[in-house]
C-alpha atoms as an extended CHARMM CRD file, in Angstrom:
* protein
*
        95  EXT
         1         1  TYR       CA             -7.0390000000        0.7710000000       11.5010000000  PROA      1               0.0000000000
         2         2  LEU       CA             -7.3060000000       -2.9080000000       12.6740000000  PROA      2               0.0000000000
         3         3  LEU       CA             -5.1640000000       -3.8590000000       15.6420000000  PROA      3               0.0000000000
         4         4  PHE       CA             -4.1420000000       -7.1940000000       14.2980000000  PROA      4               0.0000000000
         5         5  PRO       CA             -0.6970000000       -8.6950000000       13.7640000000  PROA      5               0.0000000000
         6         6  SER       CA             -0.2670000000      -10.1570000000       10.4380000000  PROA      6               0.0000000000
         7         7  THR       CA              2.3050000000      -10.2270000000        7.5630000000  PROA      7               0.0000000000
         8         8  LYS       CA              0.6290000000       -7.2240000000        5.9640000000  PROA      8               0.0000000000
         9         9  SER       CA              0.3310000000       -5.2390000000        9.2170000000  PROA      9               0.0000000000
        10        10  ILE       CA              2.3770000000       -2.1860000000        9.7920000000  PROA      10              0.0000000000
        11        11  PRO       CA              3.8590000000       -0.9090000000       12.9260000000  PROA      11              0.0000000000
        12        12  LEU       CA              1.5410000000        1.2190000000       14.8710000000  PROA      12              0.0000000000
        13        13  SER       CA              4.3350000000        3.8670000000       15.4670000000  PROA      13              0.0000000000
        14        14  SER       CA              4.2080000000        4.4580000000       11.7460000000  PROA      14              0.0000000000
        15        15  LEU       CA              0.8830000000        6.1650000000       12.0860000000  PROA      15              0.0000000000
        16        16  GLN       CA              1.9380000000        8.8800000000       14.5130000000  PROA      16              0.0000000000
        17        17  SER       CA              3.6830000000       11.0630000000       11.8020000000  PROA      17              0.0000000000
        18        18  LYS       CA              0.3540000000       10.6410000000        9.6230000000  PROA      18              0.0000000000
        19        19  VAL       CA             -1.5660000000       11.9640000000       12.7850000000  PROA      19              0.0000000000
        20        20  ASN       CA              0.6420000000       14.7570000000       13.4980000000  PROA      20              0.0000000000
        21        21  SER       CA              1.0150000000       15.8840000000        9.7150000000  PROA      21              0.0000000000
        22        22  GLU       CA             -2.8700000000       15.7160000000        8.9220000000  PROA      22              0.0000000000
        23        23  ASN       CA             -3.9660000000       16.4810000000       12.6390000000  PROA      23              0.0000000000
        24        24  LYS       CA             -6.2010000000       13.5220000000       12.7950000000  PROA      24              0.0000000000
        25        25  LYS       CA             -6.8880000000       11.0240000000       15.6060000000  PROA      25              0.0000000000
        26        26  ILE       CA             -6.2160000000        7.3160000000       15.1780000000  PROA      26              0.0000000000
        27        27  ARG       CA             -9.3470000000        5.0730000000       15.6030000000  PROA      27              0.0000000000
        28        28  LEU       CA             -8.3680000000        1.3720000000       16.2310000000  PROA      28              0.0000000000
        29        29  VAL       CA            -10.6880000000       -1.7110000000       15.8550000000  PROA      29              0.0000000000
        30        30  VAL       CA             -9.8720000000       -4.5580000000       18.1150000000  PROA      30              0.0000000000
        31        31  LEU       CA            -11.1430000000       -8.1800000000       17.7030000000  PROA      31              0.0000000000
        32        32  ASP       CA            -12.2350000000       -9.6720000000       20.9680000000  PROA      32              0.0000000000
        33        33  CYS       CA            -12.3550000000      -13.2680000000       20.0930000000  PROA      33              0.0000000000
        34        34  ARG       CA            -10.3040000000      -16.3080000000       20.0660000000  PROA      34              0.0000000000
        35        35  TRP       CA             -7.8230000000      -16.3330000000       17.1400000000  PROA      35              0.0000000000
        36        36  THR       CA             -9.5300000000      -19.3810000000       15.8950000000  PROA      36              0.0000000000
        37        37  GLY       CA            -12.5080000000      -17.4680000000       15.3990000000  PROA      37              0.0000000000
        38        38  SER       CA            -10.9040000000      -14.4240000000       14.0160000000  PROA      38              0.0000000000
        39        39  LYS       CA            -10.9640000000      -15.5440000000       10.4000000000  PROA      39              0.0000000000
        40        40  ARG       CA            -14.5390000000      -15.2620000000        9.8300000000  PROA      40              0.0000000000
        41        41  LEU       CA            -14.6230000000      -11.6870000000       11.2620000000  PROA      41              0.0000000000
        42        42  LEU       CA            -11.3580000000      -10.5100000000        9.4900000000  PROA      42              0.0000000000
        43        43  GLU       CA            -13.2830000000      -11.3820000000        6.1630000000  PROA      43              0.0000000000
        44        44  SER       CA            -16.0990000000       -8.8790000000        6.8390000000  PROA      44              0.0000000000
        45        45  ILE       CA            -13.5600000000       -6.0230000000        7.7450000000  PROA      45              0.0000000000
        46        46  SER       CA            -10.6440000000       -6.9360000000        5.3530000000  PROA      46              0.0000000000
        47        47  HSD       CA            -10.7200000000       -3.4090000000        3.8950000000  PROA      47              0.0000000000
        48        48  LEU       CA             -9.4260000000       -1.9080000000        7.0810000000  PROA      48              0.0000000000
        49        49  PRO       CA             -5.4980000000       -1.4880000000        7.1250000000  PROA      49              0.0000000000
        50        50  GLN       CA             -3.7830000000       -3.5050000000        9.7810000000  PROA      50              0.0000000000
        51        51  VAL       CA             -1.3910000000       -2.4120000000       12.3730000000  PROA      51              0.0000000000
        52        52  HSD       CA              0.4580000000       -4.0530000000       14.9510000000  PROA      52              0.0000000000
        53        53  LEU       CA              2.3200000000       -3.2690000000       18.1420000000  PROA      53              0.0000000000
        54        54  ASP       CA              6.1340000000       -2.5400000000       17.6640000000  PROA      54              0.0000000000
        55        55  ASN       CA              7.3700000000       -4.1320000000       20.6570000000  PROA      55              0.0000000000
        56        56  PRO       CA              4.4830000000       -6.4780000000       22.3810000000  PROA      56              0.0000000000
        57        57  PRO       CA              5.6060000000       -7.7980000000       25.6860000000  PROA      57              0.0000000000
        58        58  SER       CA              6.9950000000      -11.2080000000       25.4900000000  PROA      58              0.0000000000
        59        59  GLN       CA              4.6900000000      -12.5820000000       28.3180000000  PROA      59              0.0000000000
        60        60  SER       CA              0.9980000000      -12.2280000000       28.9240000000  PROA      60              0.0000000000
        61        61  PHE       CA             -0.4740000000      -11.9600000000       32.3080000000  PROA      61              0.0000000000
        62        62  TYR       CA             -4.0640000000      -12.5710000000       31.3180000000  PROA      62              0.0000000000
        63        63  TRP       CA             -5.6660000000      -14.6250000000       33.7950000000  PROA      63              0.0000000000
        64        64  ARG       CA             -7.4350000000      -17.0050000000       31.4160000000  PROA      64              0.0000000000
        65        65  TRP       CA             -6.0250000000      -19.4640000000       29.0690000000  PROA      65              0.0000000000
        66        66  HSD       CA             -5.2330000000      -18.3150000000       25.5510000000  PROA      66              0.0000000000
        67        67  ASN       CA             -2.6160000000      -19.2160000000       22.8420000000  PROA      67              0.0000000000
        68        68  ALA       CA              0.7540000000      -19.0680000000       24.4410000000  PROA      68              0.0000000000
        69        69  GLY       CA              3.7560000000      -17.7010000000       22.7910000000  PROA      69              0.0000000000
        70        70  PRO       CA              5.9870000000      -14.7220000000       22.5330000000  PROA      70              0.0000000000
        71        71  GLY       CA              4.0170000000      -11.6000000000       21.8000000000  PROA      71              0.0000000000
        72        72  CYS       CA              0.4860000000      -13.3170000000       22.2650000000  PROA      72              0.0000000000
        73        73  LEU       CA             -1.7100000000      -10.9680000000       24.1880000000  PROA      73              0.0000000000
        74        74  SER       CA             -5.2390000000      -10.8780000000       25.2130000000  PROA      74              0.0000000000
        75        75  SER       CA             -7.5680000000       -8.4150000000       23.5650000000  PROA      75              0.0000000000
        76        76  ALA       CA             -7.4720000000       -6.1740000000       26.8800000000  PROA      76              0.0000000000
        77        77  GLU       CA             -3.7500000000       -6.1960000000       26.9250000000  PROA      77              0.0000000000
        78        78  ALA       CA             -3.1860000000       -5.3690000000       23.2000000000  PROA      78              0.0000000000
        79        79  VAL       CA             -5.5060000000       -2.2680000000       23.7620000000  PROA      79              0.0000000000
        80        80  PHE       CA             -3.5690000000       -1.2920000000       26.7920000000  PROA      80              0.0000000000
        81        81  TRP       CA             -0.3950000000       -1.3470000000       25.0530000000  PROA      81              0.0000000000
        82        82  ALA       CA             -1.5180000000        0.1470000000       22.0610000000  PROA      82              0.0000000000
        83        83  ALA       CA             -2.8590000000        3.1540000000       23.9090000000  PROA      83              0.0000000000
        84        84  TRP       CA              0.3150000000        3.1610000000       25.9620000000  PROA      84              0.0000000000
        85        85  GLN       CA              2.5330000000        3.2020000000       22.6450000000  PROA      85              0.0000000000
        86        86  LEU       CA              0.4750000000        5.9620000000       21.0660000000  PROA      86              0.0000000000
        87        87  GLN       CA              0.5960000000        8.0730000000       24.0610000000  PROA      87              0.0000000000
        88        88  ASN       CA              4.5090000000        7.6590000000       24.5990000000  PROA      88              0.0000000000
        89        89  ASP       CA              5.0820000000        8.1140000000       20.9000000000  PROA      89              0.0000000000
        90        90  ASN       CA              2.8730000000       11.3820000000       20.9940000000  PROA      90              0.0000000000
        91        91  HSD       CA              5.1870000000       12.6760000000       24.0340000000  PROA      91              0.0000000000
        92        92  ARG       CA              8.1520000000       12.1170000000       22.2010000000  PROA      92              0.0000000000
        93        93  GLN       CA              7.0660000000       13.8530000000       19.1170000000  PROA      93              0.0000000000
        94        94  HSD       CA              6.3130000000       16.9020000000       21.3220000000  PROA      94              0.0000000000
        95        95  GLU       CA              9.5300000000       16.9340000000       23.0940000000  PROA      95              0.0000000000
């Protein structure tokens, strides 16, 4: 799955039931580039289904400039929050 917010991406939490029912692990592909350069990369991996964070933080704390706006995160932040969300979703499933 490609971690990339778009109009055709699905919430990351929707994968949790698939993982539990099929006993599979989730493998995420993350683009580490400026959004302006992502279009070329997306063309080469367009076959991958896209997912997005359910509730991304409203503010980025990344030290370097990047596109500002609610939910706009650096690649490192997106990876952290995706791992956090999947871990927490997994714990909730087993309670």
